[in-house]
Coordinates of C-alpha atoms in Angstrom, one line a residue:
X1 CA 34.3 -80.5 -250.1
X2 CA 33.8 -79.2 -253.8
X3 CA 36.1 -79.7 -256.6
X4 CA 38.3 -76.8 -257.0
X5 CA 40.3 -75.0 -259.8
X6 CA 43.3 -77.3 -259.1
X7 CA 41.5 -80.1 -258.6
X8 CA 39.2 -79.9 -262.1
X9 CA 42.2 -79.1 -264.1
X10 CA 43.2 -82.3 -262.8
X11 CA 40.9 -84.7 -263.0
X12 CA 40.6 -82.8 -267.4
X13 CA 44.4 -84.3 -267.4
X14 CA 43.7 -87.6 -265.8
X15 CA 41.1 -87.8 -268.0
X16 CA 43.3 -87.1 -271.2
X17 CA 46.1 -89.7 -270.1
X18 CA 43.3 -92.6 -269.9
X19 CA 43.1 -92.5 -273.6
X20 CA 46.1 -90.5 -275.3
X21 CA 46.8 -94.4 -276.3
X22 CA 43.5 -94.6 -277.9
X23 CA 43.5 -94.5 -282.5
X24 CA 40.2 -92.9 -283.0
X25 CA 40.6 -89.1 -282.7
X26 CA 37.0 -88.3 -283.2
X27 CA 35.7 -90.6 -280.5
X28 CA 38.2 -89.1 -277.9
X29 CA 37.5 -85.6 -279.0
X30 CA 34.0 -86.3 -278.7
X31 CA 34.7 -87.9 -275.1
X32 CA 36.7 -85.2 -273.7
X33 CA 34.1 -82.4 -274.6
X34 CA 32.0 -84.3 -272.3
X35 CA 34.2 -84.7 -269.7
X36 CA 34.5 -80.8 -269.9
X37 CA 30.8 -80.2 -270.2
X38 CA 30.2 -82.3 -266.7
X39 CA 32.8 -80.1 -265.0
X40 CA 31.0 -77.5 -266.4
X41 CA 27.3 -77.5 -265.3
X42 CA 27.9 -79.2 -262.0
X43 CA 26.3 -76.9 -259.8
X44 CA 25.9 -78.7 -256.8
X45 CA 29.4 -78.1 -255.0
X46 CA 30.7 -82.1 -256.0
X47 CA 33.6 -83.4 -254.8
X48 CA 36.6 -84.9 -256.9
X49 CA 35.5 -88.3 -256.2
X50 CA 32.1 -88.2 -256.7
X51 CA 33.0 -86.3 -260.2
X52 CA 35.7 -89.3 -260.5
X53 CA 32.3 -91.5 -260.4
X54 CA 30.5 -90.1 -262.9
X55 CA 33.9 -90.1 -264.8
X56 CA 34.2 -93.3 -264.6
X57 CA 30.5 -94.0 -266.0
X58 CA 30.8 -92.1 -269.0
X59 CA 34.0 -94.0 -269.6
X60 CA 32.9 -97.3 -270.1
X61 CA 30.2 -95.8 -272.5
X62 CA 32.5 -94.5 -275.0
X63 CA 35.3 -97.7 -274.0
X64 CA 33.7 -100.4 -272.2
X65 CA 34.6 -102.2 -268.8
X66 CA 38.0 -100.6 -267.3
X67 CA 38.5 -103.2 -265.9
X68 CA 38.9 -103.9 -261.4
X69 CA 41.6 -104.1 -259.3
X70 CA 40.6 -107.7 -257.5
X71 CA 44.2 -109.2 -258.1
X72 CA 45.9 -106.3 -256.5
X73 CA 43.1 -106.0 -253.7
X74 CA 43.9 -109.9 -253.0
X75 CA 47.6 -109.7 -252.9
X76 CA 47.7 -106.7 -250.7
X77 CA 44.9 -108.1 -247.9
X78 CA 47.3 -111.4 -248.6
X79 CA 50.7 -109.3 -247.8
X80 CA 49.6 -107.4 -244.6
X81 CA 47.4 -110.3 -243.3
X82 CA 51.2 -112.6 -243.5
X83 CA 52.3 -109.9 -241.7
X84 CA 49.4 -108.9 -239.2
X85 CA 50.8 -110.7 -236.2
X86 CA 54.2 -109.2 -236.6
X87 CA 53.0 -105.8 -236.7
X88 CA 50.3 -106.5 -234.0
X89 CA 53.3 -107.0 -231.9
X90 CA 55.8 -104.2 -232.8
X91 CA 53.0 -102.1 -232.3
X92 CA 52.2 -103.5 -228.3
X93 CA 55.9 -102.8 -228.1
X94 CA 55.1 -98.9 -227.9
X95 CA 54.9 -96.8 -225.4
X96 CA 51.3 -96.1 -226.6
X97 CA 49.9 -98.6 -228.6
X98 CA 47.0 -96.5 -230.0
X99 CA 49.0 -94.1 -231.3
X100 CA 51.7 -96.4 -232.8
X101 CA 48.5 -98.3 -234.5
X102 CA 47.0 -95.3 -235.8
X103 CA 50.1 -94.2 -237.1
X104 CA 50.8 -97.9 -238.4
X105 CA 47.6 -97.1 -240.2
X106 CA 48.3 -93.7 -241.3
X107 CA 51.3 -95.3 -243.4
X108 CA 49.3 -97.9 -244.5
X109 CA 46.8 -95.4 -246.9
X110 CA 50.1 -95.5 -249.0
X111 CA 48.3 -98.4 -250.8
X112 CA 46.3 -96.6 -253.0
X113 CA 46.5 -97.2 -257.1
X114 CA 44.7 -94.2 -258.1
X115 CA 46.7 -91.6 -256.6
X116 CA 50.1 -93.2 -255.4
X117 CA 52.4 -94.4 -258.8
X118 CA 54.2 -97.6 -258.9
X119 CA 52.7 -98.6 -255.7
X120 CA 54.8 -101.7 -254.4
X121 CA 55.6 -104.0 -251.6
X122 CA 58.9 -102.4 -250.7
X123 CA 57.8 -99.2 -250.7
X124 CA 55.3 -100.4 -247.8
X125 CA 58.1 -101.8 -246.1
X126 CA 60.2 -98.3 -246.7
X127 CA 57.8 -96.2 -245.1
X128 CA 57.2 -98.8 -242.3
X129 CA 60.4 -98.4 -241.2
X130 CA 60.2 -94.9 -241.5
X131 CA 56.6 -94.0 -239.7
X132 CA 57.7 -93.1 -236.2
X133 CA 59.7 -90.1 -237.7
X134 CA 56.4 -88.4 -237.9
X135 CA 54.3 -88.9 -235.0
X136 CA 50.6 -87.7 -234.7
X137 CA 50.0 -84.7 -233.9
X138 CA 50.3 -84.4 -230.6
X139 CA 47.4 -81.9 -229.3
X140 CA 45.1 -83.5 -231.4
X141 CA 45.7 -86.6 -230.5
X142 CA 44.9 -85.6 -227.0
X143 CA 41.8 -83.9 -227.9
X144 CA 41.1 -87.5 -229.5
X145 CA 41.2 -89.0 -226.6
X146 CA 39.2 -87.4 -224.6
X147 CA 36.8 -87.8 -227.1
X148 CA 37.1 -91.3 -226.8
X149 CA 37.2 -90.6 -222.8
X150 CA 33.3 -89.7 -223.8
X151 CA 32.2 -90.9 -226.7
X152 CA 29.4 -93.6 -226.9
X153 CA 29.5 -94.5 -230.4
X154 CA 32.4 -94.7 -233.3
X155 CA 32.5 -95.2 -237.1
X156 CA 35.2 -96.3 -238.6
X157 CA 36.1 -95.0 -242.7
X158 CA 37.9 -97.1 -244.4
X159 CA 39.9 -96.8 -247.5
X160 CA 41.8 -98.9 -249.3
X161 CA 42.5 -102.9 -248.9
X162 CA 45.5 -104.3 -247.8
X163 CA 45.1 -100.8 -245.2
X164 CA 42.1 -102.5 -243.7
X165 CA 44.2 -105.2 -242.3
X166 CA 46.0 -102.0 -240.2
X167 CA 42.5 -100.7 -239.8
X168 CA 42.1 -104.5 -237.3
X169 CA 44.3 -103.9 -235.3
X170 CA 43.9 -100.6 -234.4
X171 CA 40.4 -101.6 -233.7
X172 CA 41.2 -104.1 -231.3
X173 CA 43.3 -101.7 -229.3
X174 CA 40.0 -99.3 -229.4
X175 CA 38.3 -102.2 -228.0
X176 CA 40.8 -103.3 -225.2
X177 CA 40.6 -99.8 -223.8
X178 CA 37.1 -98.9 -224.4
X179 CA 35.3 -101.7 -223.6
X180 CA 31.5 -99.7 -223.9
X181 CA 32.8 -98.2 -227.0
X182 CA 30.2 -99.2 -229.9
X183 CA 32.4 -99.6 -233.3
X184 CA 30.7 -99.6 -236.7
X185 CA 33.1 -100.2 -239.6
X186 CA 31.7 -98.5 -243.3
X187 CA 33.2 -99.5 -246.2
X188 CA 32.3 -98.9 -250.0
X189 CA 29.3 -100.2 -251.1
X190 CA 30.7 -101.6 -254.6
X191 CA 34.2 -102.4 -255.9
X192 CA 36.0 -98.9 -256.4
X193 CA 39.7 -99.0 -257.4
X194 CA 41.6 -100.9 -254.8
X195 CA 39.1 -99.2 -252.0
X196 CA 38.1 -101.9 -249.3
X197 CA 34.6 -103.3 -250.0
X198 CA 32.6 -106.0 -247.9
X199 CA 34.1 -108.8 -249.6
X200 CA 37.6 -107.8 -248.8
X201 CA 36.3 -107.2 -245.0
X202 CA 35.0 -110.3 -244.6
X203 CA 38.3 -111.5 -246.1
X204 CA 40.8 -110.1 -243.7
X205 CA 38.3 -110.6 -240.8
X206 CA 37.1 -107.4 -240.0
X207 CA 33.4 -108.7 -239.7
X208 CA 34.3 -110.8 -236.4
X209 CA 35.3 -107.8 -235.0
X210 CA 33.3 -105.5 -235.2
X211 CA 29.6 -104.7 -237.4
X212 CA 30.9 -104.0 -240.4
X213 CA 28.6 -102.1 -243.5
X214 CA 28.6 -101.2 -247.2
X215 CA 28.0 -97.9 -247.2
X216 CA 25.7 -98.1 -250.1
X217 CA 27.8 -95.9 -252.5
X218 CA 30.1 -96.5 -255.2
X219 CA 32.1 -93.7 -254.6
X220 CA 35.7 -93.5 -253.5
X221 CA 35.1 -91.7 -250.7
X222 CA 31.9 -91.2 -248.2
X223 CA 29.6 -88.6 -250.0
X224 CA 26.5 -88.1 -247.6
X225 CA 24.3 -87.7 -250.0
X226 CA 25.1 -90.8 -251.7
X227 CA 25.0 -92.8 -249.0
X228 CA 22.2 -95.5 -247.8
X229 CA 20.0 -94.1 -245.4
X230 CA 21.5 -96.8 -242.5
X231 CA 24.8 -95.4 -243.2
X232 CA 24.2 -91.9 -243.7
X233 CA 21.9 -92.4 -240.1
X234 CA 25.2 -93.8 -238.4
X235 CA 27.7 -91.2 -239.5
X236 CA 25.8 -88.3 -238.7
X237 CA 24.4 -90.3 -235.3
X238 CA 28.4 -91.0 -234.4
X239 CA 30.0 -89.5 -231.4
X240 CA 33.0 -90.1 -233.0
X241 CA 34.3 -90.6 -236.3
X242 CA 37.8 -92.2 -238.0
X243 CA 38.4 -91.4 -241.5
X244 CA 41.0 -92.8 -243.3
X245 CA 42.4 -91.7 -247.2
X246 CA 42.6 -88.5 -249.1
X247 CA 39.1 -89.8 -250.9
X248 CA 36.9 -89.7 -247.4
X249 CA 38.0 -86.3 -246.5
X250 CA 37.6 -84.7 -250.0
X251 CA 34.0 -85.8 -249.6
X252 CA 33.2 -85.3 -246.4
X253 CA 35.1 -82.4 -245.2
X254 CA 32.8 -79.1 -244.3
X255 CA 30.5 -81.8 -243.2
X256 CA 31.4 -80.1 -239.4
X257 CA 30.9 -83.8 -237.7
X258 CA 33.3 -84.5 -235.2
X259 CA 35.9 -86.2 -237.4
X260 CA 39.6 -87.3 -237.4
X261 CA 40.8 -87.3 -240.7
X262 CA 43.4 -90.2 -240.7
X263 CA 45.3 -90.0 -244.4
X264 CA 48.8 -89.6 -246.2
X265 CA 49.3 -86.6 -248.8
X266 CA 49.7 -88.4 -251.9
X267 CA 48.7 -85.2 -254.5
X268 CA 49.9 -81.8 -255.5
X269 CA 46.4 -80.1 -254.1
X270 CA 47.0 -81.6 -250.7
X271 CA 50.5 -81.2 -250.5
X272 CA 49.8 -77.3 -250.9
X273 CA 46.4 -77.1 -248.7
X274 CA 48.2 -78.9 -246.0
X275 CA 52.3 -77.4 -246.3
X276 CA 53.4 -81.3 -246.4
X277 CA 56.0 -83.3 -248.4
X278 CA 54.8 -86.2 -250.6
X279 CA 53.4 -89.1 -248.4
X280 CA 53.8 -86.8 -245.0
X281 CA 51.0 -88.0 -242.7
X282 CA 48.0 -85.8 -241.3
X283 CA 46.0 -86.1 -238.4
X284 CA 43.4 -83.5 -238.0
X285 CA 40.4 -82.5 -237.4
X286 CA 37.4 -81.6 -239.1
X287 CA 36.2 -78.7 -237.2
X288 CA 39.6 -77.5 -235.9
X289 CA 41.0 -77.5 -239.9

């Protein structure tokens, strides 16, 4: 999905906020001019997450390493791992454990330090308590089950750390219900914000359930043009794709593949696009949006 006018204004504002408290006004002006130049000369239809990757590299040239989120990643992986048994038991008490697991996994999309202000464990627990108030779209879920019954392969595109523990529960139930379904998990190819990468997937034991592959990209999404050849082939040849998070939607929407997107609406554009409330969950298909 190409960054639209709303996304562009947001990108510029966020870059200015990032450097607002720095003292070198001349350098700040030069940096913002380069940000605007990057956006104005883009003629390849880049998505917002792809542009952010380029801006991060630009930031690094001007201001040095912006730091990482390894502490936050480990903290939420450990927090959800401690709750995993309890959450899975709650899921399995529901009439349809797969639907319940998907709903919990969607709620876990809250753990996003780039778009959600003041991410907290308390906030996540409050969302867990209310997650059943917004079930998956019934029609789309029925079509998802129909596709699962026919599919031989599924690629699961992850998003954030912590959240991937909830993805594990979804995958376990998928394996039980569809034992002949080949499931491949794709994570980011490098450390990006608090997104899941190979070390994080191994930390929570996701690689002990199913094959896990880094996608070869350092974009906070799944830009097909930036993936490794192996990862892109896996996505394009899959019968079915389950895609978590806004970033994956932003980078993939428009590709026409059989993708079911599962995410919370966390920015103004998504709220407008889906006529949603803040942190309202979506379950939509690429071909029917």
